C-alpha cells in the first residue's frame, strides 16, 4: 500500500468503476440481504424507464452511483478530489478534518467532509438534492439522504469501499453497499462531454434492470 509522508495510505490513482454501483444497487448488498425500500419508492422504481434516467440525460450521477468510465482520486493534506471521466467530466471535492457547511443547499454531489480512522478514509456527505437515481434500475432517494463512505487501499492495485445509505424518506433503515475498484495503469482520463453528441436517449424505450 503506498503511503504519504504523514504515513496515511495514499488513495491516489486511476480506478475502474464497480458495475454494481452502476446498474442495480441491490447487487452491492451483502449476500442474503434485501433492500429495505419503502413501498412508495419501490413503486416508483418499477415505473421509471431508462430514457428518463438523469445520468442518460447528461446530468451528474450523484453519490454513490458511478459512471462506467475510469475515475481518479487526487489526495492532498487538506482535500481529496474525485475526478470523473464519465458523463459531464466533473469532480467531487472532499474537505479533510473540516465541519460540514451550515445548512448546505441541496446539490447533486452534496457537501462532503472526511477524516482518517486508522487506514480508512471516512467520507461523510449530506445536503443532497433528490434528482439523481441511485442506479440504472431507478432506485430513488430523498433530500434526507446521508451517505457515509469508507475507503481502504489494502495493496497497490486495489481499492475497497463500504457505503452506508441512510435515508428515512425512502428506506425503512440504513443499509450498506460493498464495492471495489482496480488500479488502471494503461490509460488516462479523457475528456468526455456527454451532451455534445448524446445519440442514445431517443433509442432507449425500456428499462435497464441488469443485476
mmCIF file with all atom_site columns, C-alpha atoms in Angstrom:
data_model
loop_
_atom_site.group_PDB
_atom_site.id
_atom_site.type_symbol
_atom_site.label_atom_id
_atom_site.label_alt_id
_atom_site.label_comp_id
_atom_site.label_asym_id
_atom_site.label_entity_id
_atom_site.label_seq_id
_atom_site.pdbx_PDB_ins_code
_atom_site.Cartn_x
_atom_site.Cartn_y
_atom_site.Cartn_z
_atom_site.occupancy
_atom_site.B_iso_or_equiv
_atom_site.pdbx_formal_charge
_atom_site.auth_seq_id
_atom_site.auth_comp_id
_atom_site.auth_asym_id
_atom_site.auth_atom_id
_atom_site.pdbx_PDB_model_num
ATOM 1   C CA . UNK A 1 1   ? 0.000   0.000   0.000   1.00 0.00 ? 1   UNK A CA 1
ATOM 2   C CA . UNK A 1 2   ? 1.515   3.355   -0.998  1.00 0.00 ? 2   UNK A CA 1
ATOM 3   C CA . UNK A 1 3   ? 1.672   5.925   1.799   1.00 0.00 ? 3   UNK A CA 1
ATOM 4   C CA . UNK A 1 4   ? 2.024   9.677   2.018   1.00 0.00 ? 4   UNK A CA 1
ATOM 5   C CA . UNK A 1 5   ? 4.730   11.458  4.012   1.00 0.00 ? 5   UNK A CA 1
ATOM 6   C CA . UNK A 1 6   ? 2.496   11.573  7.071   1.00 0.00 ? 6   UNK A CA 1
ATOM 7   C CA . UNK A 1 7   ? 2.032   7.794   6.958   1.00 0.00 ? 7   UNK A CA 1
ATOM 8   C CA . UNK A 1 8   ? -1.546  7.750   5.699   1.00 0.00 ? 8   UNK A CA 1
ATOM 9   C CA . UNK A 1 9   ? -2.482  5.359   2.890   1.00 0.00 ? 9   UNK A CA 1
ATOM 10  C CA . UNK A 1 10  ? -2.254  7.149   -0.451  1.00 0.00 ? 10  UNK A CA 1
ATOM 11  C CA . UNK A 1 11  ? -5.509  6.506   -2.283  1.00 0.00 ? 11  UNK A CA 1
ATOM 12  C CA . UNK A 1 12  ? -4.363  8.462   -5.328  1.00 0.00 ? 12  UNK A CA 1
ATOM 13  C CA . UNK A 1 13  ? -4.671  6.692   -8.641  1.00 0.00 ? 13  UNK A CA 1
ATOM 14  C CA . UNK A 1 14  ? -6.898  5.971   -11.623 1.00 0.00 ? 14  UNK A CA 1
ATOM 15  C CA . UNK A 1 15  ? -9.589  3.443   -10.701 1.00 0.00 ? 15  UNK A CA 1
ATOM 16  C CA . UNK A 1 16  ? -12.068 1.235   -12.538 1.00 0.00 ? 16  UNK A CA 1
ATOM 17  C CA . UNK A 1 17  ? -15.776 1.584   -11.704 1.00 0.00 ? 17  UNK A CA 1
ATOM 18  C CA . UNK A 1 18  ? -17.705 -1.094  -9.828  1.00 0.00 ? 18  UNK A CA 1
ATOM 19  C CA . UNK A 1 19  ? -20.570 -2.232  -12.070 1.00 0.00 ? 19  UNK A CA 1
ATOM 20  C CA . UNK A 1 20  ? -22.800 -2.935  -9.033  1.00 0.00 ? 20  UNK A CA 1
ATOM 21  C CA . UNK A 1 21  ? -22.755 0.815   -8.354  1.00 0.00 ? 21  UNK A CA 1
ATOM 22  C CA . UNK A 1 22  ? -23.908 1.430   -11.928 1.00 0.00 ? 22  UNK A CA 1
ATOM 23  C CA . UNK A 1 23  ? -26.711 -0.982  -12.788 1.00 0.00 ? 23  UNK A CA 1
ATOM 24  C CA . UNK A 1 24  ? -28.508 -2.100  -9.622  1.00 0.00 ? 24  UNK A CA 1
ATOM 25  C CA . UNK A 1 25  ? -27.534 -1.279  -6.039  1.00 0.00 ? 25  UNK A CA 1
ATOM 26  C CA . UNK A 1 26  ? -29.178 -4.484  -4.798  1.00 0.00 ? 26  UNK A CA 1
ATOM 27  C CA . UNK A 1 27  ? -26.202 -6.340  -6.295  1.00 0.00 ? 27  UNK A CA 1
ATOM 28  C CA . UNK A 1 28  ? -23.863 -4.441  -3.965  1.00 0.00 ? 28  UNK A CA 1
ATOM 29  C CA . UNK A 1 29  ? -25.589 -5.627  -0.787  1.00 0.00 ? 29  UNK A CA 1
ATOM 30  C CA . UNK A 1 30  ? -24.107 -8.417  1.305   1.00 0.00 ? 30  UNK A CA 1
ATOM 31  C CA . UNK A 1 31  ? -25.275 -11.905 0.310   1.00 0.00 ? 31  UNK A CA 1
ATOM 32  C CA . UNK A 1 32  ? -28.734 -12.619 1.668   1.00 0.00 ? 32  UNK A CA 1
ATOM 33  C CA . UNK A 1 33  ? -29.598 -9.009  2.467   1.00 0.00 ? 33  UNK A CA 1
ATOM 34  C CA . UNK A 1 34  ? -32.612 -7.303  0.949   1.00 0.00 ? 34  UNK A CA 1
ATOM 35  C CA . UNK A 1 35  ? -33.001 -3.639  0.114   1.00 0.00 ? 35  UNK A CA 1
ATOM 36  C CA . UNK A 1 36  ? -35.146 -2.053  2.877   1.00 0.00 ? 36  UNK A CA 1
ATOM 37  C CA . UNK A 1 37  ? -37.095 0.087   0.455   1.00 0.00 ? 37  UNK A CA 1
ATOM 38  C CA . UNK A 1 38  ? -40.383 1.795   1.343   1.00 0.00 ? 38  UNK A CA 1
ATOM 39  C CA . UNK A 1 39  ? -43.461 0.860   -0.750  1.00 0.00 ? 39  UNK A CA 1
ATOM 40  C CA . UNK A 1 40  ? -43.739 4.229   -2.494  1.00 0.00 ? 40  UNK A CA 1
ATOM 41  C CA . UNK A 1 41  ? -40.060 4.111   -3.502  1.00 0.00 ? 41  UNK A CA 1
ATOM 42  C CA . UNK A 1 42  ? -40.369 0.526   -4.747  1.00 0.00 ? 42  UNK A CA 1
ATOM 43  C CA . UNK A 1 43  ? -43.387 1.506   -6.850  1.00 0.00 ? 43  UNK A CA 1
ATOM 44  C CA . UNK A 1 44  ? -41.528 4.481   -8.306  1.00 0.00 ? 44  UNK A CA 1
ATOM 45  C CA . UNK A 1 45  ? -38.509 2.287   -9.138  1.00 0.00 ? 45  UNK A CA 1
ATOM 46  C CA . UNK A 1 46  ? -40.745 -0.103  -11.102 1.00 0.00 ? 46  UNK A CA 1
ATOM 47  C CA . UNK A 1 47  ? -42.313 2.774   -13.042 1.00 0.00 ? 47  UNK A CA 1
ATOM 48  C CA . UNK A 1 48  ? -39.091 4.511   -14.071 1.00 0.00 ? 48  UNK A CA 1
ATOM 49  C CA . UNK A 1 49  ? -37.731 3.985   -17.582 1.00 0.00 ? 49  UNK A CA 1
ATOM 50  C CA . UNK A 1 50  ? -34.118 4.264   -18.698 1.00 0.00 ? 50  UNK A CA 1
ATOM 51  C CA . UNK A 1 51  ? -34.931 7.095   -21.102 1.00 0.00 ? 51  UNK A CA 1
ATOM 52  C CA . UNK A 1 52  ? -35.814 9.252   -18.078 1.00 0.00 ? 52  UNK A CA 1
ATOM 53  C CA . UNK A 1 53  ? -32.583 8.489   -16.190 1.00 0.00 ? 53  UNK A CA 1
ATOM 54  C CA . UNK A 1 54  ? -30.883 11.823  -15.352 1.00 0.00 ? 54  UNK A CA 1
ATOM 55  C CA . UNK A 1 55  ? -27.498 10.187  -15.976 1.00 0.00 ? 55  UNK A CA 1
ATOM 56  C CA . UNK A 1 56  ? -28.606 9.224   -19.515 1.00 0.00 ? 56  UNK A CA 1
ATOM 57  C CA . UNK A 1 57  ? -29.585 12.877  -20.000 1.00 0.00 ? 57  UNK A CA 1
ATOM 58  C CA . UNK A 1 58  ? -26.032 14.007  -19.165 1.00 0.00 ? 58  UNK A CA 1
ATOM 59  C CA . UNK A 1 59  ? -26.714 15.080  -15.597 1.00 0.00 ? 59  UNK A CA 1
ATOM 60  C CA . UNK A 1 60  ? -24.420 14.098  -12.684 1.00 0.00 ? 60  UNK A CA 1
ATOM 61  C CA . UNK A 1 61  ? -24.551 10.580  -11.263 1.00 0.00 ? 61  UNK A CA 1
ATOM 62  C CA . UNK A 1 62  ? -24.774 11.743  -7.663  1.00 0.00 ? 62  UNK A CA 1
ATOM 63  C CA . UNK A 1 63  ? -23.450 9.614   -4.776  1.00 0.00 ? 63  UNK A CA 1
ATOM 64  C CA . UNK A 1 64  ? -22.669 6.709   -4.581  1.00 0.00 ? 64  UNK A CA 1
ATOM 65  C CA . UNK A 1 65  ? -23.535 5.879   -8.188  1.00 0.00 ? 65  UNK A CA 1
ATOM 66  C CA . UNK A 1 66  ? -20.661 5.543   -10.648 1.00 0.00 ? 66  UNK A CA 1
ATOM 67  C CA . UNK A 1 67  ? -20.458 6.043   -14.398 1.00 0.00 ? 67  UNK A CA 1
ATOM 68  C CA . UNK A 1 68  ? -18.998 3.162   -16.474 1.00 0.00 ? 68  UNK A CA 1
ATOM 69  C CA . UNK A 1 69  ? -15.725 5.015   -17.020 1.00 0.00 ? 69  UNK A CA 1
ATOM 70  C CA . UNK A 1 70  ? -12.477 5.402   -15.051 1.00 0.00 ? 70  UNK A CA 1
ATOM 71  C CA . UNK A 1 71  ? -12.243 7.876   -12.186 1.00 0.00 ? 71  UNK A CA 1
ATOM 72  C CA . UNK A 1 72  ? -9.264  9.356   -10.378 1.00 0.00 ? 72  UNK A CA 1
ATOM 73  C CA . UNK A 1 73  ? -8.548  10.122  -6.733  1.00 0.00 ? 73  UNK A CA 1
ATOM 74  C CA . UNK A 1 74  ? -6.255  13.082  -6.025  1.00 0.00 ? 74  UNK A CA 1
ATOM 75  C CA . UNK A 1 75  ? -5.236  13.209  -2.360  1.00 0.00 ? 75  UNK A CA 1
ATOM 76  C CA . UNK A 1 76  ? -3.642  16.137  -0.560  1.00 0.00 ? 76  UNK A CA 1
ATOM 77  C CA . UNK A 1 77  ? -3.121  17.020  3.109   1.00 0.00 ? 77  UNK A CA 1
ATOM 78  C CA . UNK A 1 78  ? -6.292  19.131  3.162   1.00 0.00 ? 78  UNK A CA 1
ATOM 79  C CA . UNK A 1 79  ? -8.542  17.809  0.386   1.00 0.00 ? 79  UNK A CA 1
ATOM 80  C CA . UNK A 1 80  ? -9.437  14.684  -1.539  1.00 0.00 ? 80  UNK A CA 1
ATOM 81  C CA . UNK A 1 81  ? -10.776 15.093  -5.067  1.00 0.00 ? 81  UNK A CA 1
ATOM 82  C CA . UNK A 1 82  ? -12.637 12.526  -7.144  1.00 0.00 ? 82  UNK A CA 1
ATOM 83  C CA . UNK A 1 83  ? -12.245 13.325  -10.846 1.00 0.00 ? 83  UNK A CA 1
ATOM 84  C CA . UNK A 1 84  ? -14.748 11.670  -13.177 1.00 0.00 ? 84  UNK A CA 1
ATOM 85  C CA . UNK A 1 85  ? -14.199 10.997  -16.861 1.00 0.00 ? 85  UNK A CA 1
ATOM 86  C CA . UNK A 1 86  ? -17.769 9.938   -17.450 1.00 0.00 ? 86  UNK A CA 1
ATOM 87  C CA . UNK A 1 87  ? -20.866 11.908  -18.256 1.00 0.00 ? 87  UNK A CA 1
ATOM 88  C CA . UNK A 1 88  ? -20.081 15.594  -17.703 1.00 0.00 ? 88  UNK A CA 1
ATOM 89  C CA . UNK A 1 89  ? -16.361 15.306  -16.850 1.00 0.00 ? 89  UNK A CA 1
ATOM 90  C CA . UNK A 1 90  ? -16.849 16.604  -13.327 1.00 0.00 ? 90  UNK A CA 1
ATOM 91  C CA . UNK A 1 91  ? -15.500 16.159  -9.789  1.00 0.00 ? 91  UNK A CA 1
ATOM 92  C CA . UNK A 1 92  ? -16.237 15.854  -6.068  1.00 0.00 ? 92  UNK A CA 1
ATOM 93  C CA . UNK A 1 93  ? -14.396 17.998  -3.532  1.00 0.00 ? 93  UNK A CA 1
ATOM 94  C CA . UNK A 1 94  ? -13.947 16.454  -0.079  1.00 0.00 ? 94  UNK A CA 1
ATOM 95  C CA . UNK A 1 95  ? -12.570 18.537  2.806   1.00 0.00 ? 95  UNK A CA 1
ATOM 96  C CA . UNK A 1 96  ? -10.339 16.791  5.344   1.00 0.00 ? 96  UNK A CA 1
ATOM 97  C CA . UNK A 1 97  ? -10.860 17.436  9.060   1.00 0.00 ? 97  UNK A CA 1
ATOM 98  C CA . UNK A 1 98  ? -13.393 20.188  8.495   1.00 0.00 ? 98  UNK A CA 1
ATOM 99  C CA . UNK A 1 99  ? -17.053 20.525  9.567   1.00 0.00 ? 99  UNK A CA 1
ATOM 100 C CA . UNK A 1 100 ? -19.952 20.499  7.149   1.00 0.00 ? 100 UNK A CA 1
ATOM 101 C CA . UNK A 1 101 ? -21.188 23.778  5.755   1.00 0.00 ? 101 UNK A CA 1
ATOM 102 C CA . UNK A 1 102 ? -24.084 25.091  7.864   1.00 0.00 ? 102 UNK A CA 1
ATOM 103 C CA . UNK A 1 103 ? -27.391 24.254  6.168   1.00 0.00 ? 103 UNK A CA 1
ATOM 104 C CA . UNK A 1 104 ? -25.911 23.407  2.724   1.00 0.00 ? 104 UNK A CA 1
ATOM 105 C CA . UNK A 1 105 ? -28.062 23.961  -0.362  1.00 0.00 ? 105 UNK A CA 1
ATOM 106 C CA . UNK A 1 106 ? -29.209 20.653  -1.902  1.00 0.00 ? 106 UNK A CA 1
ATOM 107 C CA . UNK A 1 107 ? -26.818 19.632  -4.692  1.00 0.00 ? 107 UNK A CA 1
ATOM 108 C CA . UNK A 1 108 ? -26.030 16.625  -6.906  1.00 0.00 ? 108 UNK A CA 1
ATOM 109 C CA . UNK A 1 109 ? -22.875 15.586  -5.017  1.00 0.00 ? 109 UNK A CA 1
ATOM 110 C CA . UNK A 1 110 ? -23.773 17.025  -1.614  1.00 0.00 ? 110 UNK A CA 1
ATOM 111 C CA . UNK A 1 111 ? -21.425 18.524  0.969   1.00 0.00 ? 111 UNK A CA 1
ATOM 112 C CA . UNK A 1 112 ? -18.562 16.114  1.750   1.00 0.00 ? 112 UNK A CA 1
ATOM 113 C CA . UNK A 1 113 ? -16.087 16.116  4.632   1.00 0.00 ? 113 UNK A CA 1
ATOM 114 C CA . UNK A 1 114 ? -13.683 13.358  5.649   1.00 0.00 ? 114 UNK A CA 1
ATOM 115 C CA . UNK A 1 115 ? -11.380 12.095  8.356   1.00 0.00 ? 115 UNK A CA 1
ATOM 116 C CA . UNK A 1 116 ? -8.979  9.200   8.795   1.00 0.00 ? 116 UNK A CA 1
ATOM 117 C CA . UNK A 1 117 ? -9.843  6.319   11.100  1.00 0.00 ? 117 UNK A CA 1
ATOM 118 C CA . UNK A 1 118 ? -6.620  4.327   11.098  1.00 0.00 ? 118 UNK A CA 1
ATOM 119 C CA . UNK A 1 119 ? -6.012  3.324   7.480   1.00 0.00 ? 119 UNK A CA 1
ATOM 120 C CA . UNK A 1 120 ? -9.614  4.002   6.449   1.00 0.00 ? 120 UNK A CA 1
ATOM 121 C CA . UNK A 1 121 ? -10.761 7.294   4.897   1.00 0.00 ? 121 UNK A CA 1
ATOM 122 C CA . UNK A 1 122 ? -14.281 8.014   6.149   1.00 0.00 ? 122 UNK A CA 1
ATOM 123 C CA . UNK A 1 123 ? -16.242 10.415  3.925   1.00 0.00 ? 123 UNK A CA 1
ATOM 124 C CA . UNK A 1 124 ? -19.462 11.898  5.320   1.00 0.00 ? 124 UNK A CA 1
ATOM 125 C CA . UNK A 1 125 ? -21.866 13.570  2.860   1.00 0.00 ? 125 UNK A CA 1
ATOM 126 C CA . UNK A 1 126 ? -25.133 15.417  3.409   1.00 0.00 ? 126 UNK A CA 1
ATOM 127 C CA . UNK A 1 127 ? -27.007 18.157  1.550   1.00 0.00 ? 127 UNK A CA 1
ATOM 128 C CA . UNK A 1 128 ? -28.201 16.184  -1.486  1.00 0.00 ? 128 UNK A CA 1
ATOM 129 C CA . UNK A 1 129 ? -30.973 17.078  -3.872  1.00 0.00 ? 129 UNK A CA 1
ATOM 130 C CA . UNK A 1 130 ? -33.446 14.327  -4.797  1.00 0.00 ? 130 UNK A CA 1
ATOM 131 C CA . UNK A 1 131 ? -32.895 14.486  -8.550  1.00 0.00 ? 131 UNK A CA 1
ATOM 132 C CA . UNK A 1 132 ? -30.382 11.708  -9.280  1.00 0.00 ? 132 UNK A CA 1
ATOM 133 C CA . UNK A 1 133 ? -31.113 7.981   -9.377  1.00 0.00 ? 133 UNK A CA 1
ATOM 134 C CA . UNK A 1 134 ? -29.036 5.509   -7.375  1.00 0.00 ? 134 UNK A CA 1
ATOM 135 C CA . UNK A 1 135 ? -28.660 3.247   -10.442 1.00 0.00 ? 135 UNK A CA 1
ATOM 136 C CA . UNK A 1 136 ? -29.983 2.382   -13.907 1.00 0.00 ? 136 UNK A CA 1
ATOM 137 C CA . UNK A 1 137 ? -32.769 0.424   -12.206 1.00 0.00 ? 137 UNK A CA 1
ATOM 138 C CA . UNK A 1 138 ? -34.165 3.732   -10.927 1.00 0.00 ? 138 UNK A CA 1
ATOM 139 C CA . UNK A 1 139 ? -33.896 3.406   -7.138  1.00 0.00 ? 139 UNK A CA 1
ATOM 140 C CA . UNK A 1 140 ? -34.770 6.830   -5.656  1.00 0.00 ? 140 UNK A CA 1
ATOM 141 C CA . UNK A 1 141 ? -33.813 8.808   -2.579  1.00 0.00 ? 141 UNK A CA 1
ATOM 142 C CA . UNK A 1 142 ? -34.948 11.988  -0.831  1.00 0.00 ? 142 UNK A CA 1
ATOM 143 C CA . UNK A 1 143 ? -33.217 15.102  0.467   1.00 0.00 ? 143 UNK A CA 1
ATOM 144 C CA . UNK A 1 144 ? -32.885 13.298  3.813   1.00 0.00 ? 144 UNK A CA 1
ATOM 145 C CA . UNK A 1 145 ? -30.100 11.210  2.274   1.00 0.00 ? 145 UNK A CA 1
ATOM 146 C CA . UNK A 1 146 ? -26.936 10.849  4.358   1.00 0.00 ? 146 UNK A CA 1
ATOM 147 C CA . UNK A 1 147 ? -24.058 8.847   2.843   1.00 0.00 ? 147 UNK A CA 1
ATOM 148 C CA . UNK A 1 148 ? -21.014 7.532   4.710   1.00 0.00 ? 148 UNK A CA 1
ATOM 149 C CA . UNK A 1 149 ? -18.221 6.064   2.570   1.00 0.00 ? 149 UNK A CA 1
ATOM 150 C CA . UNK A 1 150 ? -15.275 4.119   3.992   1.00 0.00 ? 150 UNK A CA 1
ATOM 151 C CA . UNK A 1 151 ? -12.321 3.726   1.604   1.00 0.00 ? 151 UNK A CA 1
ATOM 152 C CA . UNK A 1 152 ? -9.368  1.359   2.078   1.00 0.00 ? 152 UNK A CA 1
ATOM 153 C CA . UNK A 1 153 ? -6.383  0.551   -0.115  1.00 0.00 ? 153 UNK A CA 1
ATOM 154 C CA . UNK A 1 154 ? -5.220  -2.910  1.047   1.00 0.00 ? 154 UNK A CA 1
ATOM 155 C CA . UNK A 1 155 ? -2.432  -3.098  -1.534  1.00 0.00 ? 155 UNK A CA 1
ATOM 156 C CA . UNK A 1 156 ? -1.094  -1.280  -4.575  1.00 0.00 ? 156 UNK A CA 1
ATOM 157 C CA . UNK A 1 157 ? -3.684  -2.413  -7.085  1.00 0.00 ? 157 UNK A CA 1
ATOM 158 C CA . UNK A 1 158 ? -6.995  -2.457  -5.211  1.00 0.00 ? 158 UNK A CA 1
ATOM 159 C CA . UNK A 1 159 ? -9.448  -0.033  -3.605  1.00 0.00 ? 159 UNK A CA 1
ATOM 160 C CA . UNK A 1 160 ? -12.226 -1.301  -1.349  1.00 0.00 ? 160 UNK A CA 1
ATOM 161 C CA . UNK A 1 161 ? -15.157 0.689   -0.012  1.00 0.00 ? 161 UNK A CA 1
ATOM 162 C CA . UNK A 1 162 ? -18.276 0.277   2.090   1.00 0.00 ? 162 UNK A CA 1
ATOM 163 C CA . UNK A 1 163 ? -21.082 2.790   1.607   1.00 0.00 ? 163 UNK A CA 1
ATOM 164 C CA . UNK A 1 164 ? -23.802 3.286   4.220   1.00 0.00 ? 164 UNK A CA 1
ATOM 165 C CA . UNK A 1 165 ? -27.043 4.769   2.883   1.00 0.00 ? 165 UNK A CA 1
ATOM 166 C CA . UNK A 1 166 ? -29.260 6.417   5.483   1.00 0.00 ? 166 UNK A CA 1
ATOM 167 C CA . UNK A 1 167 ? -32.445 7.917   4.043   1.00 0.00 ? 167 UNK A CA 1
ATOM 168 C CA . UNK A 1 168 ? -35.529 7.645   6.228   1.00 0.00 ? 168 UNK A CA 1
ATOM 169 C CA . UNK A 1 169 ? -37.586 9.258   3.486   1.00 0.00 ? 169 UNK A CA 1
ATOM 170 C CA . UNK A 1 170 ? -37.257 6.325   1.071   1.00 0.00 ? 170 UNK A CA 1
ATOM 171 C CA . UNK A 1 171 ? -35.903 3.350   3.073   1.00 0.00 ? 171 UNK A CA 1
ATOM 172 C CA . UNK A 1 172 ? -37.011 1.745   6.322   1.00 0.00 ? 172 UNK A CA 1
ATOM 173 C CA . UNK A 1 173 ? -33.485 1.528   7.779   1.00 0.00 ? 173 UNK A CA 1
ATOM 174 C CA . UNK A 1 174 ? -29.878 2.254   6.773   1.00 0.00 ? 174 UNK A CA 1
ATOM 175 C CA . UNK A 1 175 ? -28.167 -0.274  4.513   1.00 0.00 ? 175 UNK A CA 1
ATOM 176 C CA . UNK A 1 176 ? -24.590 -0.915  3.415   1.00 0.00 ? 176 UNK A CA 1
ATOM 177 C CA . UNK A 1 177 ? -23.223 -1.400  -0.101  1.00 0.00 ? 177 UNK A CA 1
ATOM 178 C CA . UNK A 1 178 ? -19.841 -3.009  -0.751  1.00 0.00 ? 178 UNK A CA 1
ATOM 179 C CA . UNK A 1 179 ? -17.622 -2.026  -3.669  1.00 0.00 ? 179 UNK A CA 1
ATOM 180 C CA . UNK A 1 180 ? -14.163 -2.491  -5.102  1.00 0.00 ? 180 UNK A CA 1
ATOM 181 C CA . UNK A 1 181 ? -12.078 -0.977  -7.870  1.00 0.00 ? 181 UNK A CA 1
ATOM 182 C CA . UNK A 1 182 ? -8.831  -1.956  -9.555  1.00 0.00 ? 182 UNK A CA 1
ATOM 183 C CA . UNK A 1 183 ? -5.936  0.353   -10.357 1.00 0.00 ? 183 UNK A CA 1
ATOM 184 C CA . UNK A 1 184 ? -5.744  1.399   -14.020 1.00 0.00 ? 184 UNK A CA 1
ATOM 185 C CA . UNK A 1 185 ? -2.158  1.651   -15.263 1.00 0.00 ? 185 UNK A CA 1
ATOM 186 C CA . UNK A 1 186 ? -2.509  1.632   -19.065 1.00 0.00 ? 186 UNK A CA 1
ATOM 187 C CA . UNK A 1 187 ? -4.811  4.588   -19.693 1.00 0.00 ? 187 UNK A CA 1
ATOM 188 C CA . UNK A 1 188 ? -5.659  8.140   -18.608 1.00 0.00 ? 188 UNK A CA 1
ATOM 189 C CA . UNK A 1 189 ? -8.789  10.203  -18.074 1.00 0.00 ? 189 UNK A CA 1
ATOM 190 C CA . UNK A 1 190 ? -10.162 11.507  -21.351 1.00 0.00 ? 190 UNK A CA 1
ATOM 191 C CA . UNK A 1 191 ? -12.438 14.475  -21.885 1.00 0.00 ? 191 UNK A CA 1
ATOM 192 C CA . UNK A 1 192 ? -15.965 13.176  -22.284 1.00 0.00 ? 192 UNK A CA 1
ATOM 193 C CA . UNK A 1 193 ? -18.763 15.722  -22.693 1.00 0.00 ? 193 UNK A CA 1
ATOM 194 C CA . UNK A 1 194 ? -21.967 13.693  -22.652 1.00 0.00 ? 194 UNK A CA 1
ATOM 195 C CA . UNK A 1 195 ? -24.322 16.292  -24.116 1.00 0.00 ? 195 UNK A CA 1
ATOM 196 C CA . UNK A 1 196 ? -22.002 17.052  -27.031 1.00 0.00 ? 196 UNK A CA 1
ATOM 197 C CA . UNK A 1 197 ? -23.141 14.005  -29.036 1.00 0.00 ? 197 UNK A CA 1
ATOM 198 C CA . UNK A 1 198 ? -25.779 12.249  -26.941 1.00 0.00 ? 198 UNK A CA 1
ATOM 199 C CA . UNK A 1 199 ? -27.416 9.974   -29.515 1.00 0.00 ? 199 UNK A CA 1
ATOM 200 C CA . UNK A 1 200 ? -28.604 7.096   -27.327 1.00 0.00 ? 200 UNK A CA 1
ATOM 201 C CA . UNK A 1 201 ? -31.571 8.553   -25.446 1.00 0.00 ? 201 UNK A CA 1
ATOM 202 C CA . UNK A 1 202 ? -34.074 8.586   -28.385 1.00 0.00 ? 202 UNK A CA 1
ATOM 203 C CA . UNK A 1 203 ? -33.446 4.851   -28.829 1.00 0.00 ? 203 UNK A CA 1
ATOM 204 C CA . UNK A 1 204 ? -33.989 3.919   -25.166 1.00 0.00 ? 204 UNK A CA 1
ATOM 205 C CA . UNK A 1 205 ? -37.557 2.696   -24.813 1.00 0.00 ? 205 UNK A CA 1
ATOM 206 C CA . UNK A 1 206 ? -37.485 0.155   -21.962 1.00 0.00 ? 206 UNK A CA 1
ATOM 207 C CA . UNK A 1 207 ? -35.905 -0.321  -18.582 1.00 0.00 ? 207 UNK A CA 1
ATOM 208 C CA . UNK A 1 208 ? -32.295 -1.290  -17.807 1.00 0.00 ? 208 UNK A CA 1
ATOM 209 C CA . UNK A 1 209 ? -32.536 -3.574  -14.768 1.00 0.00 ? 209 UNK A CA 1
ATOM 210 C CA . UNK A 1 210 ? -29.271 -5.501  -15.036 1.00 0.00 ? 210 UNK A CA 1
ATOM 211 C CA . UNK A 1 211 ? -28.159 -7.237  -11.834 1.00 0.00 ? 211 UNK A CA 1
#
